[in-house]
Amino acid sequence: MGDLFKRLTAKGINYWQEEAFAQKELVQHAFSERGADGDFNLALHTGDEPKKVINNRRVFTAALDIDMAQTVTMEQVHGLNIAQVGKKDCGRGMYDYQDSLKATDGLITDEKNVALMGCFADCVPLIFLDPQRKVIALSHAGWKGTVGGIAGLTAEKMVQEYNCAYGDIMVAVGPSIGPCHYEVDRRVINEVQKFAWWQKVLTPTAEEHAMLNLWECNRLQLLELGLKEANIFVSGLCTYCHNDKFFSYRAENGRTGRIAAIIMLK
Ligand SMILES: [Zn+2]
């Protein structure tokens, strides 16, 4: 399924990797699954016992040979704030939700052994790698972040702050709700229609409703900015279709855990 996305297992934990990222041998990265029991929740804000979530995070990072204490998370608010992080931020939000990076939906670093992590259930996880400048980023693109342009803003910040080149930046679009299951109403349609190519990402259904392709909406923004088609990898894994493997906010009526996306420069 998808552009070179592979399902792997390490220390009993299943996860997904984008093969093109793995081949660069510069990063460790993964998109998690909900686990055999279905409750491998990696987010601290969904009401699960914190101890259990922290343990899940420990197991997940250990499976990837990432030090949990070197990982940084954010308080995701469907906004457009992207933070530059480094060693000083390691561990933030990993053990206590209160000290995660406040009101932040994107993380960037050029420091080795600083893992960036975000939590997702239907929203689109985006991970970025410039293999030339050795810069990574991760952002959270639900419909608000997507129409707000967080994908492009993340790439822009890599270029402006770290001297990356659009032509070098690779992006992987992780498991998230697909065009097969993401019906939106007029409020969202209005926002999407600001893009010149909105007809490519909206398919009308009932009156005032349409199916929205968040994957393509993010991909087209990145292409517009100058990223290469060959450097954008879409997993094609719909969290609603594959609710046995991933948490889905829509499929589970809002009461669900979160998978994680994680990336670290080695
Ligand atoms: Zn689907």
PDB file of C-alpha atoms and ligand atoms in Angstrom:
ATOM      1  CA  MET A   1       0.000   0.000   0.000  1.00  0.00           C
ATOM      2  CA  GLY A   2       1.188   3.485  -0.785  1.00  0.00           C
ATOM      3  CA  ASP A   3       4.448   4.925  -2.033  1.00  0.00           C
ATOM      4  CA  LEU A   4       7.101   2.619  -0.643  1.00  0.00           C
ATOM      5  CA  PHE A   5       5.592   2.525   2.825  1.00  0.00           C
ATOM      6  CA  LYS A   6       6.637  -0.618   4.640  1.00  0.00           C
ATOM      7  CA  ARG A   7       5.257  -2.323   7.721  1.00  0.00           C
ATOM      8  CA  LEU A   8       8.018  -3.433  10.077  1.00  0.00           C
ATOM      9  CA  THR A   9       8.276  -5.107  13.454  1.00  0.00           C
ATOM     10  CA  ALA A  10      10.886  -4.522  16.169  1.00  0.00           C
ATOM     11  CA  LYS A  11      10.785  -5.850  19.719  1.00  0.00           C
ATOM     12  CA  GLY A  12       7.174  -6.929  19.163  1.00  0.00           C
ATOM     13  CA  ILE A  13       6.042  -3.471  18.031  1.00  0.00           C
ATOM     14  CA  ASN A  14       4.602  -2.968  14.544  1.00  0.00           C
ATOM     15  CA  TYR A  15       5.192   0.318  12.783  1.00  0.00           C
ATOM     16  CA  TRP A  16       5.441   1.859   9.326  1.00  0.00           C
ATOM     17  CA  GLN A  17       8.368   3.460   7.569  1.00  0.00           C
ATOM     18  CA  GLU A  18       8.777   5.316   4.310  1.00  0.00           C
ATOM     19  CA  GLU A  19      11.441   3.405   2.417  1.00  0.00           C
ATOM     20  CA  ALA A  20      12.923   6.496   0.704  1.00  0.00           C
ATOM     21  CA  PHE A  21      13.545   8.067   4.123  1.00  0.00           C
ATOM     22  CA  ALA A  22      15.029   4.858   5.494  1.00  0.00           C
ATOM     23  CA  GLN A  23      17.377   4.529   2.519  1.00  0.00           C
ATOM     24  CA  LYS A  24      19.049   7.862   3.300  1.00  0.00           C
ATOM     25  CA  GLU A  25      20.327   6.309   6.528  1.00  0.00           C
ATOM     26  CA  LEU A  26      20.298   9.730   8.172  1.00  0.00           C
ATOM     27  CA  VAL A  27      17.192   9.348  10.273  1.00  0.00           C
ATOM     28  CA  GLN A  28      15.208   6.955  12.396  1.00  0.00           C
ATOM     29  CA  HIS A  29      11.478   7.422  11.855  1.00  0.00           C
ATOM     30  CA  ALA A  30       8.184   5.604  12.289  1.00  0.00           C
ATOM     31  CA  PHE A  31       4.421   5.809  12.285  1.00  0.00           C
ATOM     32  CA  SER A  32       2.982   3.644  15.068  1.00  0.00           C
ATOM     33  CA  GLU A  33       0.007   1.265  15.140  1.00  0.00           C
ATOM     34  CA  ARG A  34      -2.647   0.794  17.817  1.00  0.00           C
ATOM     35  CA  GLY A  35      -1.212  -2.610  18.738  1.00  0.00           C
ATOM     36  CA  ALA A  36      -2.570  -6.120  19.095  1.00  0.00           C
ATOM     37  CA  ASP A  37      -4.857  -5.122  21.982  1.00  0.00           C
ATOM     38  CA  GLY A  38      -5.931  -2.000  20.143  1.00  0.00           C
ATOM     39  CA  ASP A  39      -4.959   0.317  22.976  1.00  0.00           C
ATOM     40  CA  PHE A  40      -1.356   1.256  22.269  1.00  0.00           C
ATOM     41  CA  ASN A  41      -2.244   4.904  22.790  1.00  0.00           C
ATOM     42  CA  LEU A  42       0.692   7.298  22.645  1.00  0.00           C
ATOM     43  CA  ALA A  43      -1.040  10.555  23.647  1.00  0.00           C
ATOM     44  CA  LEU A  44      -1.281  11.951  27.162  1.00  0.00           C
ATOM     45  CA  HIS A  45      -4.330  14.167  26.564  1.00  0.00           C
ATOM     46  CA  THR A  46      -7.022  11.637  25.674  1.00  0.00           C
ATOM     47  CA  GLY A  47      -7.964  10.547  29.182  1.00  0.00           C
ATOM     48  CA  ASP A  48      -5.888   7.372  29.463  1.00  0.00           C
ATOM     49  CA  GLU A  49      -3.934   6.715  32.627  1.00  0.00           C
ATOM     50  CA  PRO A  50      -0.693   8.759  32.171  1.00  0.00           C
ATOM     51  CA  LYS A  51       1.436   5.927  33.572  1.00  0.00           C
ATOM     52  CA  LYS A  52       0.160   3.588  30.887  1.00  0.00           C
ATOM     53  CA  VAL A  53       0.746   6.095  28.084  1.00  0.00           C
ATOM     54  CA  ILE A  54       4.246   6.876  29.347  1.00  0.00           C
ATOM     55  CA  ASN A  55       4.989   3.180  29.374  1.00  0.00           C
ATOM     56  CA  ASN A  56       3.647   2.819  25.822  1.00  0.00           C
ATOM     57  CA  ARG A  57       5.905   5.694  24.776  1.00  0.00           C
ATOM     58  CA  ARG A  58       8.852   3.997  26.435  1.00  0.00           C
ATOM     59  CA  VAL A  59       8.129   0.736  24.598  1.00  0.00           C
ATOM     60  CA  PHE A  60       7.616   2.505  21.252  1.00  0.00           C
ATOM     61  CA  THR A  61      10.790   4.594  21.405  1.00  0.00           C
ATOM     62  CA  ALA A  62      12.819   1.641  22.698  1.00  0.00           C
ATOM     63  CA  ALA A  63      11.666  -0.475  19.735  1.00  0.00           C
ATOM     64  CA  LEU A  64      13.169   2.210  17.488  1.00  0.00           C
ATOM     65  CA  ASP A  65      16.344   2.621  19.542  1.00  0.00           C
ATOM     66  CA  ILE A  66      15.323   6.187  20.331  1.00  0.00           C
ATOM     67  CA  ASP A  67      15.878   7.552  23.830  1.00  0.00           C
ATOM     68  CA  MET A  68      12.509   8.686  25.177  1.00  0.00           C
ATOM     69  CA  ALA A  69      14.256  11.402  27.181  1.00  0.00           C
ATOM     70  CA  GLN A  70      15.618  12.815  23.901  1.00  0.00           C
ATOM     71  CA  THR A  71      12.142  13.171  22.405  1.00  0.00           C
ATOM     72  CA  VAL A  72      10.131  16.398  22.092  1.00  0.00           C
ATOM     73  CA  THR A  73       6.344  16.668  21.790  1.00  0.00           C
ATOM     74  CA  MET A  74       3.914  19.527  21.357  1.00  0.00           C
ATOM     75  CA  GLU A  75       0.469  20.578  22.515  1.00  0.00           C
ATOM     76  CA  GLN A  76      -1.275  20.344  19.143  1.00  0.00           C
ATOM     77  CA  VAL A  77      -4.012  22.940  18.692  1.00  0.00           C
ATOM     78  CA  HIS A  78      -4.723  22.855  14.917  1.00  0.00           C
ATOM     79  CA  GLY A  79      -2.695  26.038  14.615  1.00  0.00           C
ATOM     80  CA  LEU A  80       0.242  27.099  12.451  1.00  0.00           C
ATOM     81  CA  ASN A  81       3.000  27.673  14.978  1.00  0.00           C
ATOM     82  CA  ILE A  82       6.196  25.806  14.111  1.00  0.00           C
ATOM     83  CA  ALA A  83       8.930  25.638  16.746  1.00  0.00           C
ATOM     84  CA  GLN A  84      12.666  25.250  16.248  1.00  0.00           C
ATOM     85  CA  VAL A  85      13.822  22.796  18.871  1.00  0.00           C
ATOM     86  CA  GLY A  86      17.064  21.262  20.085  1.00  0.00           C
ATOM     87  CA  LYS A  87      18.774  19.524  22.965  1.00  0.00           C
ATOM     88  CA  LYS A  88      17.378  22.048  25.437  1.00  0.00           C
ATOM     89  CA  ASP A  89      13.838  20.829  24.676  1.00  0.00           C
ATOM     90  CA  CYS A  90      14.488  17.105  25.010  1.00  0.00           C
ATOM     91  CA  GLY A  91      11.894  15.289  27.078  1.00  0.00           C
ATOM     92  CA  ARG A  92       9.341  18.071  26.866  1.00  0.00           C
ATOM     93  CA  GLY A  93       5.812  16.702  26.957  1.00  0.00           C
ATOM     94  CA  MET A  94       6.986  13.106  27.058  1.00  0.00           C
ATOM     95  CA  TYR A  95       6.256  12.550  30.735  1.00  0.00           C
ATOM     96  CA  ASP A  96       3.888  15.438  31.456  1.00  0.00           C
ATOM     97  CA  TYR A  97       1.489  16.938  28.919  1.00  0.00           C
ATOM     98  CA  GLN A  98       1.712  20.307  30.686  1.00  0.00           C
ATOM     99  CA  ASP A  99       5.287  20.898  29.674  1.00  0.00           C
ATOM    100  CA  SER A 100       4.911  20.004  25.998  1.00  0.00           C
ATOM    101  CA  LEU A 101       5.574  22.902  23.602  1.00  0.00           C
ATOM    102  CA  LYS A 102       2.528  25.118  24.001  1.00  0.00           C
ATOM    103  CA  ALA A 103       0.192  25.770  21.082  1.00  0.00           C
ATOM    104  CA  THR A 104       2.534  24.234  18.542  1.00  0.00           C
ATOM    105  CA  ASP A 105       1.759  22.088  15.487  1.00  0.00           C
ATOM    106  CA  GLY A 106       5.163  21.768  13.904  1.00  0.00           C
ATOM    107  CA  LEU A 107       8.713  21.014  15.062  1.00  0.00           C
ATOM    108  CA  ILE A 108      12.042  21.487  13.276  1.00  0.00           C
ATOM    109  CA  THR A 109      15.596  20.633  14.209  1.00  0.00           C
ATOM    110  CA  ASP A 110      19.033  20.205  12.705  1.00  0.00           C
ATOM    111  CA  GLU A 111      20.422  18.579  15.840  1.00  0.00           C
ATOM    112  CA  LYS A 112      21.230  14.887  15.967  1.00  0.00           C
ATOM    113  CA  ASN A 113      19.575  12.644  18.552  1.00  0.00           C
ATOM    114  CA  VAL A 114      16.655  15.000  19.103  1.00  0.00           C
ATOM    115  CA  ALA A 115      13.486  13.077  18.217  1.00  0.00           C
ATOM    116  CA  LEU A 116      10.377  14.970  17.113  1.00  0.00           C
ATOM    117  CA  MET A 117       7.050  13.340  17.907  1.00  0.00           C
ATOM    118  CA  GLY A 118       3.392  14.154  17.244  1.00  0.00           C
ATOM    119  CA  CYS A 119       0.119  12.340  17.999  1.00  0.00           C
ATOM    120  CA  PHE A 120      -2.592  11.614  15.457  1.00  0.00           C
ATOM    121  CA  ALA A 121      -6.009  10.019  14.920  1.00  0.00           C
ATOM    122  CA  ASP A 122      -7.181  10.949  11.381  1.00  0.00           C
ATOM    123  CA  CYS A 123      -5.224  14.221  11.153  1.00  0.00           C
ATOM    124  CA  VAL A 124      -2.340  14.065   8.695  1.00  0.00           C
ATOM    125  CA  PRO A 125       1.172  13.451  10.046  1.00  0.00           C
ATOM    126  CA  LEU A 126       3.820  15.056   7.852  1.00  0.00           C
ATOM    127  CA  ILE A 127       7.508  14.333   8.278  1.00  0.00           C
ATOM    128  CA  PHE A 128      10.221  16.229   6.423  1.00  0.00           C
ATOM    129  CA  LEU A 129      13.866  15.548   5.642  1.00  0.00           C
ATOM    130  CA  ASP A 130      16.429  17.603   3.779  1.00  0.00           C
ATOM    131  CA  PRO A 131      19.191  15.021   3.315  1.00  0.00           C
ATOM    132  CA  GLN A 132      21.640  17.672   2.043  1.00  0.00           C
ATOM    133  CA  ARG A 133      21.388  20.129   4.943  1.00  0.00           C
ATOM    134  CA  LYS A 134      20.440  17.363   7.391  1.00  0.00           C
ATOM    135  CA  VAL A 135      17.355  19.072   8.747  1.00  0.00           C
ATOM    136  CA  ILE A 136      14.147  17.352   9.829  1.00  0.00           C
ATOM    137  CA  ALA A 137      10.641  18.511  10.679  1.00  0.00           C
ATOM    138  CA  LEU A 138       7.281  17.106  11.666  1.00  0.00           C
ATOM    139  CA  SER A 139       3.888  18.757  11.434  1.00  0.00           C
ATOM    140  CA  HIS A 140       0.257  18.137  12.257  1.00  0.00           C
ATOM    141  CA  ALA A 141      -2.208  18.812   9.448  1.00  0.00           C
ATOM    142  CA  GLY A 142      -5.870  18.308  10.244  1.00  0.00           C
ATOM    143  CA  TRP A 143      -8.245  20.197   7.967  1.00  0.00           C
ATOM    144  CA  LYS A 144      -7.489  23.494   9.702  1.00  0.00           C
ATOM    145  CA  GLY A 145      -3.742  23.037   9.496  1.00  0.00           C
ATOM    146  CA  THR A 146      -4.062  21.810   5.917  1.00  0.00           C
ATOM    147  CA  VAL A 147      -6.082  24.785   4.669  1.00  0.00           C
ATOM    148  CA  GLY A 148      -3.909  27.078   6.788  1.00  0.00           C
ATOM    149  CA  GLY A 149      -0.941  25.753   4.847  1.00  0.00           C
ATOM    150  CA  ILE A 150       1.126  24.182   7.612  1.00  0.00           C
ATOM    151  CA  ALA A 151       2.832  21.822   5.128  1.00  0.00           C
ATOM    152  CA  GLY A 152       4.185  24.725   3.119  1.00  0.00           C
ATOM    153  CA  LEU A 153       4.949  26.815   6.208  1.00  0.00           C
ATOM    154  CA  THR A 154       7.049  23.977   7.582  1.00  0.00           C
ATOM    155  CA  ALA A 155       9.038  23.659   4.353  1.00  0.00           C
ATOM    156  CA  GLU A 156       9.398  27.460   4.186  1.00  0.00           C
ATOM    157  CA  LYS A 157      10.820  27.585   7.667  1.00  0.00           C
ATOM    158  CA  MET A 158      13.324  24.864   6.769  1.00  0.00           C
ATOM    159  CA  VAL A 159      14.450  27.030   3.852  1.00  0.00           C
ATOM    160  CA  GLN A 160      14.458  30.362   5.697  1.00  0.00           C
ATOM    161  CA  GLU A 161      15.978  29.280   8.991  1.00  0.00           C
ATOM    162  CA  TYR A 162      18.203  26.361   7.962  1.00  0.00           C
ATOM    163  CA  ASN A 163      19.122  27.201   4.394  1.00  0.00           C
ATOM    164  CA  CYS A 164      17.384  24.105   2.984  1.00  0.00           C
ATOM    165  CA  ALA A 165      16.399  23.960  -0.697  1.00  0.00           C
ATOM    166  CA  TYR A 166      12.845  23.155  -1.766  1.00  0.00           C
ATOM    167  CA  GLY A 167      14.218  20.810  -4.406  1.00  0.00           C
ATOM    168  CA  ASP A 168      15.930  18.717  -1.748  1.00  0.00           C
ATOM    169  CA  ILE A 169      13.163  18.439   0.841  1.00  0.00           C
ATOM    170  CA  MET A 170      11.503  15.049   1.130  1.00  0.00           C
ATOM    171  CA  VAL A 171       8.068  14.698   2.725  1.00  0.00           C
ATOM    172  CA  ALA A 172       6.204  11.604   3.905  1.00  0.00           C
ATOM    173  CA  VAL A 173       2.440  11.781   4.424  1.00  0.00           C
ATOM    174  CA  GLY A 174       1.597   9.239   7.110  1.00  0.00           C
ATOM    175  CA  PRO A 175      -1.523   7.220   7.975  1.00  0.00           C
ATOM    176  CA  SER A 176      -4.545   9.535   8.263  1.00  0.00           C
ATOM    177  CA  ILE A 177      -8.129   9.802   7.090  1.00  0.00           C
ATOM    178  CA  GLY A 178      -8.393   9.210   3.347  1.00  0.00           C
ATOM    179  CA  PRO A 179     -10.562  10.741   0.627  1.00  0.00           C
ATOM    180  CA  CYS A 180     -12.712   7.603   0.905  1.00  0.00           C
ATOM    181  CA  HIS A 181     -13.896   8.586   4.396  1.00  0.00           C
ATOM    182  CA  TYR A 182     -13.495  12.299   4.900  1.00  0.00           C
ATOM    183  CA  GLU A 183     -16.769  14.041   4.182  1.00  0.00           C
ATOM    184  CA  VAL A 184     -16.808  17.731   5.027  1.00  0.00           C
ATOM    185  CA  ASP A 185     -19.469  20.444   5.125  1.00  0.00           C
ATOM    186  CA  ARG A 186     -19.794  23.952   3.707  1.00  0.00           C
ATOM    187  CA  ARG A 187     -17.603  25.519   6.407  1.00  0.00           C
ATOM    188  CA  VAL A 188     -14.623  23.426   5.316  1.00  0.00           C
ATOM    189  CA  ILE A 189     -15.490  23.544   1.604  1.00  0.00           C
ATOM    190  CA  ASN A 190     -15.331  27.370   1.710  1.00  0.00           C
ATOM    191  CA  GLU A 191     -11.816  27.240   3.109  1.00  0.00           C
ATOM    192  CA  VAL A 192     -10.606  24.685   0.567  1.00  0.00           C
ATOM    193  CA  GLN A 193     -12.052  26.704  -2.311  1.00  0.00           C
ATOM    194  CA  LYS A 194      -9.425  29.386  -1.775  1.00  0.00           C
ATOM    195  CA  PHE A 195      -6.967  27.085  -3.559  1.00  0.00           C
ATOM    196  CA  ALA A 196      -6.918  27.466  -7.351  1.00  0.00           C
ATOM    197  CA  TRP A 197      -6.985  23.684  -7.682  1.00  0.00           C
ATOM    198  CA  TRP A 198      -9.741  23.010  -5.175  1.00  0.00           C
ATOM    199  CA  GLN A 199     -11.665  20.884  -7.652  1.00  0.00           C
ATOM    200  CA  LYS A 200      -8.846  18.341  -7.552  1.00  0.00           C
ATOM    201  CA  VAL A 201      -9.321  17.736  -3.838  1.00  0.00           C
ATOM    202  CA  LEU A 202     -13.075  18.063  -3.339  1.00  0.00           C
ATOM    203  CA  THR A 203     -15.643  15.587  -4.665  1.00  0.00           C
ATOM    204  CA  PRO A 204     -19.249  16.721  -4.128  1.00  0.00           C
ATOM    205  CA  THR A 205     -21.548  14.283  -2.336  1.00  0.00           C
ATOM    206  CA  ALA A 206     -24.794  15.555  -0.862  1.00  0.00           C
ATOM    207  CA  GLU A 207     -25.832  19.211  -1.015  1.00  0.00           C
ATOM    208  CA  GLU A 208     -23.286  21.393   0.783  1.00  0.00           C
ATOM    209  CA  HIS A 209     -21.083  18.349   1.400  1.00  0.00           C
ATOM    210  CA  ALA A 210     -18.016  16.905  -0.299  1.00  0.00           C
ATOM    211  CA  MET A 211     -15.285  14.338   0.199  1.00  0.00           C
ATOM    212  CA  LEU A 212     -11.996  16.088   0.923  1.00  0.00           C
ATOM    213  CA  ASN A 213      -8.633  14.597  -0.020  1.00  0.00           C
ATOM    214  CA  LEU A 214      -6.315  15.947   2.682  1.00  0.00           C
ATOM    215  CA  TRP A 215      -3.349  13.996   1.310  1.00  0.00           C
ATOM    216  CA  GLU A 216      -3.612  15.626  -2.105  1.00  0.00           C
ATOM    217  CA  CYS A 217      -4.359  19.027  -0.577  1.00  0.00           C
ATOM    218  CA  ASN A 218      -1.039  18.898   1.286  1.00  0.00           C
ATOM    219  CA  ARG A 219       0.831  17.420  -1.672  1.00  0.00           C
ATOM    220  CA  LEU A 220      -0.353  20.091  -4.125  1.00  0.00           C
ATOM    221  CA  GLN A 221       0.659  22.884  -1.733  1.00  0.00           C
ATOM    222  CA  LEU A 222       4.139  21.434  -1.466  1.00  0.00           C
ATOM    223  CA  LEU A 223       4.460  21.041  -5.246  1.00  0.00           C
ATOM    224  CA  GLU A 224       3.356  24.651  -5.690  1.00  0.00           C
ATOM    225  CA  LEU A 225       6.145  25.721  -3.374  1.00  0.00           C
ATOM    226  CA  GLY A 226       8.764  23.926  -5.471  1.00  0.00           C
ATOM    227  CA  LEU A 227       9.115  20.504  -3.902  1.00  0.00           C
ATOM    228  CA  LYS A 228       9.703  17.711  -6.383  1.00  0.00           C
ATOM    229  CA  GLU A 229       6.933  15.258  -7.136  1.00  0.00           C
ATOM    230  CA  ALA A 230       9.431  12.413  -6.681  1.00  0.00           C
ATOM    231  CA  ASN A 231      10.200  13.622  -3.147  1.00  0.00           C
ATOM    232  CA  ILE A 232       6.665  13.483  -1.777  1.00  0.00           C
ATOM    233  CA  PHE A 233       5.520  10.104  -0.508  1.00  0.00           C
ATOM    234  CA  VAL A 234       1.894   9.455   0.384  1.00  0.00           C
ATOM    235  CA  SER A 235       1.247   6.390   2.507  1.00  0.00           C
ATOM    236  CA  GLY A 236      -2.292   5.967   1.192  1.00  0.00           C
ATOM    237  CA  LEU A 237      -3.165   4.377   4.525  1.00  0.00           C
ATOM    238  CA  CYS A 238      -6.636   5.528   5.575  1.00  0.00           C
ATOM    239  CA  THR A 239      -7.065   5.383   9.339  1.00  0.00           C
ATOM    240  CA  TYR A 240     -10.815   4.852   9.000  1.00  0.00           C
ATOM    241  CA  CYS A 241     -10.461   1.980   6.486  1.00  0.00           C
ATOM    242  CA  HIS A 242      -7.720   0.460   8.642  1.00  0.00           C
ATOM    243  CA  ASN A 243      -9.250   1.139  12.022  1.00  0.00           C
ATOM    244  CA  ASP A 244      -7.919  -2.258  13.154  1.00  0.00           C
ATOM    245  CA  LYS A 245      -4.361  -0.903  12.800  1.00  0.00           C
ATOM    246  CA  PHE A 246      -4.773   2.806  13.513  1.00  0.00           C
ATOM    247  CA  PHE A 247      -6.877   5.002  15.757  1.00  0.00           C
ATOM    248  CA  SER A 248      -9.569   6.958  13.916  1.00  0.00           C
ATOM    249  CA  TYR A 249     -11.373   9.873  15.532  1.00  0.00           C
ATOM    250  CA  ARG A 250     -14.230   9.606  13.033  1.00  0.00           C
ATOM    251  CA  ALA A 251     -14.586   5.829  13.031  1.00  0.00           C
ATOM    252  CA  GLU A 252     -14.685   5.814  16.838  1.00  0.00           C
ATOM    253  CA  ASN A 253     -16.833   8.910  17.337  1.00  0.00           C
ATOM    254  CA  GLY A 254     -14.126  10.983  18.928  1.00  0.00           C
ATOM    255  CA  ARG A 255     -13.275   8.637  21.784  1.00  0.00           C
ATOM    256  CA  THR A 256     -10.003   7.086  20.834  1.00  0.00           C
ATOM    257  CA  GLY A 257      -6.262   7.010  21.372  1.00  0.00           C
ATOM    258  CA  ARG A 258      -3.557   8.405  19.119  1.00  0.00           C
ATOM    259  CA  ILE A 259      -0.823   6.903  16.996  1.00  0.00           C
ATOM    260  CA  ALA A 260       2.498   8.714  16.900  1.00  0.00           C
ATOM    261  CA  ALA A 261       4.782   9.890  14.145  1.00  0.00           C
ATOM    262  CA  ILE A 262       8.395  10.255  15.123  1.00  0.00           C
ATOM    263  CA  ILE A 263      11.599  11.284  13.358  1.00  0.00           C
ATOM    264  CA  MET A 264      15.178  11.788  14.580  1.00  0.00           C
ATOM    265  CA  LEU A 265      18.486  12.615  12.926  1.00  0.00           C
ATOM    266  CA  LYS A 266      20.980   9.898  13.736  1.00  0.00           C
TER     267      LYS A 266
HETATM  268 ZN    ZN B   1     -11.041   5.194   4.130  1.00  0.00          ZN
END
